């Protein structure tokens, strides 16, 4: 076990990390375009934050969180998602006093003890966006359009946008009564978890992944048919905004999202490329979350997208991710004098932004050149005593094998050209 990563975790090796860096670069550029600023959060928070923020009737809080007692006797939890931590930071640092809306994004690792599936890990990576202070549907439209643009920039196709509204607490209170009336004669056929949800939070039953529960909720009344006037206007305004941008969508009355803090707008982007668990990302509005966590009543909206699942979609669609630049030049050496000169030369090359390598394993010259090939070096140069004494060497293009003599004093400028 010492030499094996814990179940549900995965090393990202140098041979594949360039894919992650590429996506992170695209994300950072996109967020700059939209005026979202990066926030970096602690890996762990007080457990109560997630109990309040995520909701103590959710599967995440009830079954999936990594929670422990620290040496000070405090209950601490590894973050299972990013929104609650961002909300805590918004409150703690008085961001409500800043010009609104506050627009933030994050790239994090998150932790949930859940069943292993393709693209689903217990330590996973999320890109998320949160925006606070804007009440109208304009901000809903903006963050959905961000995802459309992200998929476009990554070359991802065949992603469907599904939207719904789950209303406000007033809508849900009335809807819950209608839902309980529908479910009461079916209660014995539901899973044990849903039986406990019946009184506390019946809406969660609609989101249950158990097949027997899905069977008995398929004809349940839809929350979208029980919206108050304000929530209905918000939803219609959002749809009109998406239409205006030419963004196609489907209204899916069964989307309720898995977290208790959502209100009004909820949405998911679903791919056909990763099977039944095809949700690539999801999000929505959470106008009561900041107040529930101890701040002043403030509207909010956000989304999160799993990077592992996004990479699976890109792989399934055959999308090529450009590899990062390799080595510009490999400096091979023969003899101690050339070795010392090469140390200084490689240091100077790197200082000028040139990717340079030299042998560190005391290889033969032939082995050094094989190593340069494996590194993908664009150029190579061989230094011996004569080259150092004469301040000249042969610069070789490793791709087309062309060679030319250069002054060692000018090799930096030659490579920059």
Short mmCIF file of C-alpha atoms in Angstrom, two decimals:
data_model
loop_
_atom_site.label_atom_id
_atom_site.label_comp_id
_atom_site.label_asym_id
_atom_site.label_seq_id
_atom_site.Cartn_x
_atom_site.Cartn_y
_atom_site.Cartn_z
CA UNK A 1 0.00 0.00 0.00
CA UNK A 2 2.96 2.28 0.62
CA UNK A 3 3.71 2.52 -3.10
CA UNK A 4 0.10 2.72 -4.30
CA UNK A 5 -2.05 5.85 -4.37
CA UNK A 6 -5.24 5.66 -2.25
CA UNK A 7 -8.33 4.44 -4.06
CA UNK A 8 -10.09 7.29 -5.82
CA UNK A 9 -6.95 9.35 -6.36
CA UNK A 10 -4.76 9.65 -9.42
CA UNK A 11 -1.29 10.94 -10.21
CA UNK A 12 -1.10 13.41 -13.08
CA UNK A 13 2.20 12.49 -14.68
CA UNK A 14 4.51 14.79 -16.69
CA UNK A 15 3.45 12.93 -19.84
CA UNK A 16 -0.14 14.18 -19.47
CA UNK A 17 0.04 17.29 -17.29
CA UNK A 18 0.33 19.49 -20.38
CA UNK A 19 -3.36 18.75 -21.08
CA UNK A 20 -4.34 20.17 -17.70
CA UNK A 21 -2.11 23.22 -18.19
CA UNK A 22 -3.68 23.86 -21.59
CA UNK A 23 -7.22 23.81 -20.17
CA UNK A 24 -6.16 25.99 -17.20
CA UNK A 25 -4.68 28.54 -19.61
CA UNK A 26 -7.88 28.66 -21.68
CA UNK A 27 -9.91 29.06 -18.47
CA UNK A 28 -7.75 31.92 -17.19
CA UNK A 29 -8.00 33.78 -20.52
CA UNK A 30 -11.78 33.27 -20.66
CA UNK A 31 -12.25 34.58 -17.12
CA UNK A 32 -10.19 37.66 -17.91
CA UNK A 33 -12.41 38.28 -20.94
CA UNK A 34 -15.48 38.14 -18.69
CA UNK A 35 -14.01 40.14 -15.80
CA UNK A 36 -13.79 37.26 -13.29
CA UNK A 37 -10.87 37.30 -10.85
CA UNK A 38 -9.20 34.24 -9.36
CA UNK A 39 -9.66 33.32 -5.71
CA UNK A 40 -7.64 30.63 -3.89
CA UNK A 41 -9.24 28.83 -0.97
CA UNK A 42 -8.20 26.56 1.93
CA UNK A 43 -8.43 22.83 1.25
CA UNK A 44 -10.37 22.37 4.49
CA UNK A 45 -13.04 24.37 6.30
CA UNK A 46 -15.09 24.09 9.48
CA UNK A 47 -17.61 21.27 8.97
CA UNK A 48 -20.53 23.54 9.88
CA UNK A 49 -19.90 25.63 6.75
CA UNK A 50 -20.79 22.68 4.52
CA UNK A 51 -23.66 21.57 6.74
CA UNK A 52 -25.21 25.01 6.35
CA UNK A 53 -24.03 25.83 2.86
CA UNK A 54 -24.35 22.51 1.04
CA UNK A 55 -27.28 21.29 3.15
CA UNK A 56 -27.45 18.55 5.75
CA UNK A 57 -30.05 16.61 3.72
CA UNK A 58 -27.73 16.19 0.71
CA UNK A 59 -25.81 13.01 -0.12
CA UNK A 60 -22.61 15.04 0.04
CA UNK A 61 -23.07 15.95 3.71
CA UNK A 62 -24.75 12.73 4.77
CA UNK A 63 -22.52 10.22 2.99
CA UNK A 64 -19.55 11.67 1.13
CA UNK A 65 -17.59 14.25 3.15
CA UNK A 66 -14.12 13.58 4.54
CA UNK A 67 -14.58 14.90 8.09
CA UNK A 68 -12.19 14.62 11.03
CA UNK A 69 -11.51 16.19 14.43
CA UNK A 70 -8.27 18.17 14.55
CA UNK A 71 -5.89 18.38 17.51
CA UNK A 72 -7.82 21.34 18.87
CA UNK A 73 -11.05 19.34 18.98
CA UNK A 74 -12.59 21.17 16.01
CA UNK A 75 -14.62 19.34 13.36
CA UNK A 76 -12.88 19.94 10.03
CA UNK A 77 -13.90 18.81 6.53
CA UNK A 78 -11.96 18.59 3.28
CA UNK A 79 -13.89 20.72 0.83
CA UNK A 80 -16.39 18.65 -1.20
CA UNK A 81 -17.08 21.62 -3.53
CA UNK A 82 -16.02 25.24 -3.98
CA UNK A 83 -19.08 27.46 -3.57
CA UNK A 84 -19.38 27.32 0.22
CA UNK A 85 -15.73 28.34 0.68
CA UNK A 86 -16.10 31.26 -1.72
CA UNK A 87 -19.22 32.41 0.15
CA UNK A 88 -17.37 32.18 3.46
CA UNK A 89 -14.55 34.29 2.02
CA UNK A 90 -17.04 36.84 0.60
CA UNK A 91 -18.53 37.30 4.09
CA UNK A 92 -15.27 37.18 6.04
CA UNK A 93 -13.50 39.78 3.92
CA UNK A 94 -16.41 42.21 3.62
CA UNK A 95 -16.74 41.95 -0.15
CA UNK A 96 -20.32 43.19 0.12
CA UNK A 97 -18.87 46.70 0.60
CA UNK A 98 -17.09 46.52 -2.78
CA UNK A 99 -18.71 47.51 -6.09
CA UNK A 100 -21.13 44.75 -7.11
CA UNK A 101 -21.33 42.29 -8.68
CA UNK A 102 -18.32 40.46 -7.27
CA UNK A 103 -17.17 37.99 -9.94
CA UNK A 104 -14.74 35.23 -8.90
CA UNK A 105 -13.36 31.97 -10.28
CA UNK A 106 -11.33 29.10 -8.86
CA UNK A 107 -9.42 25.99 -9.86
CA UNK A 108 -9.44 23.56 -6.95
CA UNK A 109 -9.11 19.97 -5.84
CA UNK A 110 -12.18 18.67 -4.00
CA UNK A 111 -12.89 15.54 -2.01
CA UNK A 112 -15.91 13.22 -1.82
CA UNK A 113 -16.11 9.61 -0.67
CA UNK A 114 -18.29 8.19 -3.43
CA UNK A 115 -18.53 5.22 -5.75
CA UNK A 116 -15.79 5.06 -8.34
CA UNK A 117 -16.96 5.54 -11.93
CA UNK A 118 -15.37 6.55 -15.18
CA UNK A 119 -14.34 10.19 -14.81
CA UNK A 120 -15.32 10.26 -11.13
CA UNK A 121 -12.69 10.26 -8.40
CA UNK A 122 -12.60 10.84 -4.65
CA UNK A 123 -10.04 13.57 -5.17
CA UNK A 124 -11.05 15.52 -8.23
CA UNK A 125 -10.48 18.90 -9.88
CA UNK A 126 -13.03 21.63 -10.44
CA UNK A 127 -13.11 24.92 -12.28
CA UNK A 128 -15.86 27.07 -10.86
CA UNK A 129 -17.30 30.56 -11.14
CA UNK A 130 -19.31 32.51 -8.55
CA UNK A 131 -20.96 35.92 -8.95
CA UNK A 132 -22.60 37.86 -6.10
CA UNK A 133 -24.91 40.86 -5.93
CA UNK A 134 -26.81 40.78 -9.23
CA UNK A 135 -30.50 39.90 -8.94
CA UNK A 136 -31.69 39.95 -12.56
CA UNK A 137 -31.39 37.18 -15.15
CA UNK A 138 -28.55 39.00 -16.95
CA UNK A 139 -25.90 37.37 -14.77
CA UNK A 140 -27.51 33.95 -15.33
CA UNK A 141 -27.17 34.48 -19.06
CA UNK A 142 -23.57 35.67 -18.68
CA UNK A 143 -22.24 32.63 -16.85
CA UNK A 144 -24.07 30.20 -19.14
CA UNK A 145 -22.52 32.01 -22.10
CA UNK A 146 -19.09 31.59 -20.46
CA UNK A 147 -19.49 27.83 -20.61
CA UNK A 148 -20.67 27.97 -24.22
CA UNK A 149 -17.53 29.95 -25.06
CA UNK A 150 -15.30 27.61 -23.04
CA UNK A 151 -16.54 24.58 -24.98
CA UNK A 152 -16.11 26.51 -28.23
CA UNK A 153 -12.50 27.46 -27.44
CA UNK A 154 -11.67 23.88 -26.47
CA UNK A 155 -13.33 22.54 -29.63
CA UNK A 156 -15.91 20.49 -27.70
CA UNK A 157 -19.04 19.57 -29.67
CA UNK A 158 -22.30 17.76 -28.92
CA UNK A 159 -22.91 19.41 -25.55
CA UNK A 160 -26.55 20.05 -24.71
CA UNK A 161 -27.70 22.78 -22.32
CA UNK A 162 -30.61 21.83 -20.05
CA UNK A 163 -32.26 24.49 -17.89
CA UNK A 164 -34.95 24.62 -15.24
CA UNK A 165 -36.22 26.81 -12.41
CA UNK A 166 -36.70 25.49 -8.88
CA UNK A 167 -38.21 28.76 -7.69
CA UNK A 168 -37.78 30.45 -4.33
CA UNK A 169 -38.61 29.19 -0.80
CA UNK A 170 -42.18 30.44 -1.25
CA UNK A 171 -42.64 28.43 -4.47
CA UNK A 172 -41.02 25.35 -2.98
CA UNK A 173 -43.10 25.42 0.17
CA UNK A 174 -46.30 25.11 -1.87
CA UNK A 175 -44.72 22.64 -4.29
CA UNK A 176 -43.44 20.40 -1.49
CA UNK A 177 -47.00 19.90 -0.29
CA UNK A 178 -48.10 18.86 -3.78
CA UNK A 179 -45.08 16.56 -4.11
CA UNK A 180 -45.67 14.93 -0.72
CA UNK A 181 -49.30 14.32 -1.64
CA UNK A 182 -48.11 12.58 -4.82
CA UNK A 183 -45.43 10.54 -3.02
CA UNK A 184 -47.26 9.47 0.12
CA UNK A 185 -48.79 6.38 -1.47
CA UNK A 186 -45.42 5.51 -3.07
CA UNK A 187 -43.24 6.11 -0.02
CA UNK A 188 -42.74 2.42 0.82
CA UNK A 189 -41.26 1.83 -2.64
CA UNK A 190 -38.54 4.48 -2.24
CA UNK A 191 -34.99 3.93 -0.99
CA UNK A 192 -34.24 4.43 2.71
CA UNK A 193 -32.53 7.75 2.10
CA UNK A 194 -35.54 9.15 0.24
CA UNK A 195 -37.85 7.98 3.00
CA UNK A 196 -35.95 10.23 5.41
CA UNK A 197 -36.13 13.08 2.89
CA UNK A 198 -39.91 12.89 2.64
CA UNK A 199 -40.50 15.20 5.62
CA UNK A 200 -37.24 17.16 5.68
CA UNK A 201 -36.67 17.95 2.00
CA UNK A 202 -38.93 16.07 -0.47
CA UNK A 203 -37.43 17.94 -3.45
CA UNK A 204 -34.24 15.89 -3.00
CA UNK A 205 -36.23 12.76 -3.87
CA UNK A 206 -36.55 14.02 -7.46
CA UNK A 207 -32.75 14.09 -7.67
CA UNK A 208 -32.23 10.54 -6.35
CA UNK A 209 -30.08 8.32 -8.60
CA UNK A 210 -31.62 5.04 -7.42
CA UNK A 211 -33.54 3.40 -10.28
CA UNK A 212 -36.53 2.41 -8.13
CA UNK A 213 -36.91 6.02 -6.98
CA UNK A 214 -36.64 7.32 -10.54
CA UNK A 215 -39.46 4.97 -11.55
CA UNK A 216 -41.81 6.36 -8.91
CA UNK A 217 -40.97 10.04 -9.48
CA UNK A 218 -41.12 10.12 -13.28
CA UNK A 219 -44.73 11.34 -13.24
CA UNK A 220 -44.39 13.57 -10.18
CA UNK A 221 -45.66 17.17 -10.43
CA UNK A 222 -43.02 19.57 -11.75
CA UNK A 223 -41.80 22.48 -9.67
CA UNK A 224 -41.63 24.68 -12.76
CA UNK A 225 -45.43 24.46 -12.92
CA UNK A 226 -45.69 25.92 -9.39
CA UNK A 227 -43.54 29.07 -9.74
CA UNK A 228 -44.60 32.36 -8.20
CA UNK A 229 -44.91 35.38 -10.49
CA UNK A 230 -41.45 36.75 -9.72
CA UNK A 231 -39.67 33.43 -10.32
CA UNK A 232 -41.60 32.86 -13.53
CA UNK A 233 -40.62 36.31 -14.82
CA UNK A 234 -36.98 35.63 -13.96
CA UNK A 235 -37.05 32.33 -15.84
CA UNK A 236 -38.73 33.85 -18.89
CA UNK A 237 -36.17 36.69 -18.85
CA UNK A 238 -33.33 34.21 -18.82
CA UNK A 239 -34.77 32.23 -21.71
CA UNK A 240 -35.24 35.43 -23.71
CA UNK A 241 -31.60 36.36 -23.04
CA UNK A 242 -30.35 32.97 -24.21
CA UNK A 243 -32.49 33.29 -27.32
CA UNK A 244 -30.98 36.71 -27.96
CA UNK A 245 -27.45 35.22 -27.89
CA UNK A 246 -28.48 32.32 -30.11
CA UNK A 247 -27.80 29.77 -27.36
CA UNK A 248 -29.89 26.61 -27.78
CA UNK A 249 -31.36 24.99 -24.66
CA UNK A 250 -33.86 22.41 -23.45
CA UNK A 251 -36.18 22.95 -20.49
CA UNK A 252 -35.78 19.90 -18.27
CA UNK A 253 -38.28 19.94 -15.41
CA UNK A 254 -36.36 17.20 -13.54
CA UNK A 255 -33.19 19.22 -12.94
CA UNK A 256 -33.11 20.16 -9.27
CA UNK A 257 -29.31 19.90 -8.64
CA UNK A 258 -27.84 18.01 -5.73
CA UNK A 259 -27.25 20.87 -3.30
CA UNK A 260 -29.78 22.56 -1.04
CA UNK A 261 -28.67 26.12 -1.67
CA UNK A 262 -30.02 26.52 -5.22
CA UNK A 263 -32.94 28.84 -6.04
CA UNK A 264 -34.58 29.86 -9.32
CA UNK A 265 -32.21 29.07 -12.22
CA UNK A 266 -30.56 25.66 -12.38
CA UNK A 267 -28.79 24.24 -15.43
CA UNK A 268 -26.60 21.40 -16.66
CA UNK A 269 -24.44 20.79 -19.71
CA UNK A 270 -24.64 17.16 -20.79
CA UNK A 271 -22.40 15.27 -23.21
CA UNK A 272 -23.27 12.20 -25.23
CA UNK A 273 -19.67 11.02 -24.99
CA UNK A 274 -19.39 9.78 -21.40
CA UNK A 275 -22.39 7.50 -21.09
CA UNK A 276 -25.18 7.62 -18.57
CA UNK A 277 -23.18 9.84 -16.23
CA UNK A 278 -23.01 12.46 -18.94
CA UNK A 279 -23.28 15.67 -16.94
CA UNK A 280 -20.10 17.64 -17.65
CA UNK A 281 -20.99 20.59 -15.44
CA UNK A 282 -23.87 22.17 -13.59
CA UNK A 283 -24.79 25.28 -11.74
CA UNK A 284 -27.47 27.72 -10.79
CA UNK A 285 -28.62 30.55 -8.60
CA UNK A 286 -28.42 30.50 -4.78
CA UNK A 287 -29.94 33.71 -3.51
CA UNK A 288 -30.28 32.52 0.10
CA UNK A 289 -26.84 30.99 0.63
CA UNK A 290 -24.90 34.02 1.88
CA UNK A 291 -27.59 34.79 4.45
CA UNK A 292 -27.67 31.13 5.53
CA UNK A 293 -23.92 31.30 6.13
CA UNK A 294 -24.14 34.41 8.29
CA UNK A 295 -23.97 37.30 5.82
CA UNK A 296 -26.53 39.81 4.61
CA UNK A 297 -29.14 38.63 2.10
CA UNK A 298 -27.29 38.71 -1.24
CA UNK A 299 -28.06 37.08 -4.56
CA UNK A 300 -25.56 34.68 -6.04
CA UNK A 301 -25.04 32.33 -8.96
CA UNK A 302 -22.31 29.99 -10.09
CA UNK A 303 -21.25 26.77 -11.79
CA UNK A 304 -18.60 24.08 -11.43
CA UNK A 305 -17.10 21.85 -14.09
CA UNK A 306 -15.05 18.72 -13.43
CA UNK A 307 -11.74 18.80 -15.28
CA UNK A 308 -11.45 14.99 -15.35
CA UNK A 309 -14.85 14.70 -17.02
CA UNK A 310 -14.05 17.52 -19.44
CA UNK A 311 -10.86 15.70 -20.49
CA UNK A 312 -12.88 12.52 -21.03
CA UNK A 313 -15.22 14.36 -23.37
CA UNK A 314 -12.31 15.88 -25.28
CA UNK A 315 -10.64 12.48 -25.59
CA UNK A 316 -13.87 10.84 -26.79
CA UNK A 317 -14.24 13.53 -29.45
CA UNK A 318 -10.64 13.12 -30.62
CA UNK A 319 -9.69 16.69 -29.73
CA UNK A 320 -5.94 17.16 -29.95
CA UNK A 321 -4.32 19.19 -27.17
CA UNK A 322 -1.02 20.82 -28.17
CA UNK A 323 1.93 19.67 -26.10
CA UNK A 324 4.03 22.26 -24.33
CA UNK A 325 7.31 23.31 -25.92
CA UNK A 326 10.16 20.91 -25.22
CA UNK A 327 13.89 21.57 -25.17
CA UNK A 328 15.30 24.29 -27.43
CA UNK A 329 18.90 23.12 -27.23
CA UNK A 330 20.91 20.26 -25.76
CA UNK A 331 24.54 20.98 -24.95
CA UNK A 332 26.65 17.82 -25.21
CA UNK A 333 30.18 17.77 -23.79
CA UNK A 334 33.47 15.89 -24.06
CA UNK A 335 35.92 16.41 -21.19
CA UNK A 336 36.03 18.29 -17.89
CA UNK A 337 36.89 21.68 -19.39
CA UNK A 338 33.89 21.55 -21.73
CA UNK A 339 31.69 20.32 -18.87
CA UNK A 340 32.45 23.40 -16.77
CA UNK A 341 31.93 25.71 -19.75
CA UNK A 342 28.60 23.98 -20.54
CA UNK A 343 27.35 24.55 -16.99
CA UNK A 344 27.84 28.28 -17.42
CA UNK A 345 26.45 28.31 -20.98
CA UNK A 346 23.26 26.42 -20.03
CA UNK A 347 22.75 28.78 -17.08
CA UNK A 348 23.02 31.80 -19.43
CA UNK A 349 20.71 30.22 -22.02
CA UNK A 350 18.03 29.57 -19.40
CA UNK A 351 18.43 33.10 -18.07
CA UNK A 352 17.51 34.35 -21.55
CA UNK A 353 14.33 32.29 -21.69
CA UNK A 354 15.78 29.47 -23.78
CA UNK A 355 14.96 25.90 -22.74
CA UNK A 356 18.35 24.29 -22.37
CA UNK A 357 19.61 20.96 -21.05
CA UNK A 358 22.94 19.21 -20.59
CA UNK A 359 23.97 15.74 -19.53
CA UNK A 360 23.92 15.05 -15.78
CA UNK A 361 24.57 11.28 -15.93
CA UNK A 362 28.15 11.14 -17.32
CA UNK A 363 26.93 9.55 -20.56
CA UNK A 364 29.13 8.94 -23.58
CA UNK A 365 28.78 11.42 -26.44
CA UNK A 366 26.75 8.91 -28.44
CA UNK A 367 24.41 8.33 -25.49
CA UNK A 368 24.11 12.09 -24.95
CA UNK A 369 22.89 12.57 -28.51
CA UNK A 370 20.36 9.74 -28.13
CA UNK A 371 19.15 11.43 -24.96
CA UNK A 372 18.81 14.77 -26.80
CA UNK A 373 16.60 13.01 -29.36
CA UNK A 374 14.39 11.55 -26.61
CA UNK A 375 14.02 15.01 -25.06
CA UNK A 376 12.86 16.37 -28.40
CA UNK A 377 15.59 18.99 -28.52
CA UNK A 378 15.30 21.33 -31.49
CA UNK A 379 19.03 22.07 -31.61
CA UNK A 380 22.17 20.51 -30.22
CA UNK A 381 25.73 21.63 -29.86
CA UNK A 382 28.80 19.53 -28.96
CA UNK A 383 31.53 21.13 -26.86
CA UNK A 384 35.03 19.77 -26.46
CA UNK A 385 38.32 21.44 -25.56
CA UNK A 386 38.85 22.74 -29.12
CA UNK A 387 35.39 24.35 -29.26
CA UNK A 388 35.92 26.09 -25.92
CA UNK A 389 39.43 27.29 -26.84
CA UNK A 390 38.33 28.58 -30.26
CA UNK A 391 34.99 29.97 -29.01
CA UNK A 392 33.24 28.21 -31.88
CA UNK A 393 30.95 25.20 -32.21
CA UNK A 394 28.64 23.52 -34.70
CA UNK A 395 24.93 24.16 -34.05
CA UNK A 396 22.85 21.26 -35.36
CA UNK A 397 19.15 21.34 -36.20
CA UNK A 398 17.88 18.01 -34.83
CA UNK A 399 14.87 17.95 -37.15
CA UNK A 400 16.41 18.47 -40.58
CA UNK A 401 20.04 17.73 -39.55
CA UNK A 402 21.31 21.01 -40.99
CA UNK A 403 24.48 22.32 -39.35
CA UNK A 404 26.24 25.65 -39.14
CA UNK A 405 29.21 27.01 -37.24
CA UNK A 406 28.44 29.64 -34.60
CA UNK A 407 30.41 31.67 -32.12
CA UNK A 408 29.74 30.55 -28.55
CA UNK A 409 29.51 34.22 -27.58
CA UNK A 410 26.63 34.72 -30.04
CA UNK A 411 24.80 31.41 -29.62
CA UNK A 412 22.13 33.02 -27.41
CA UNK A 413 21.29 35.59 -30.08
CA UNK A 414 21.37 32.92 -32.78
CA UNK A 415 18.82 30.82 -30.91
CA UNK A 416 16.60 33.81 -30.19
CA UNK A 417 16.39 34.43 -33.95
#
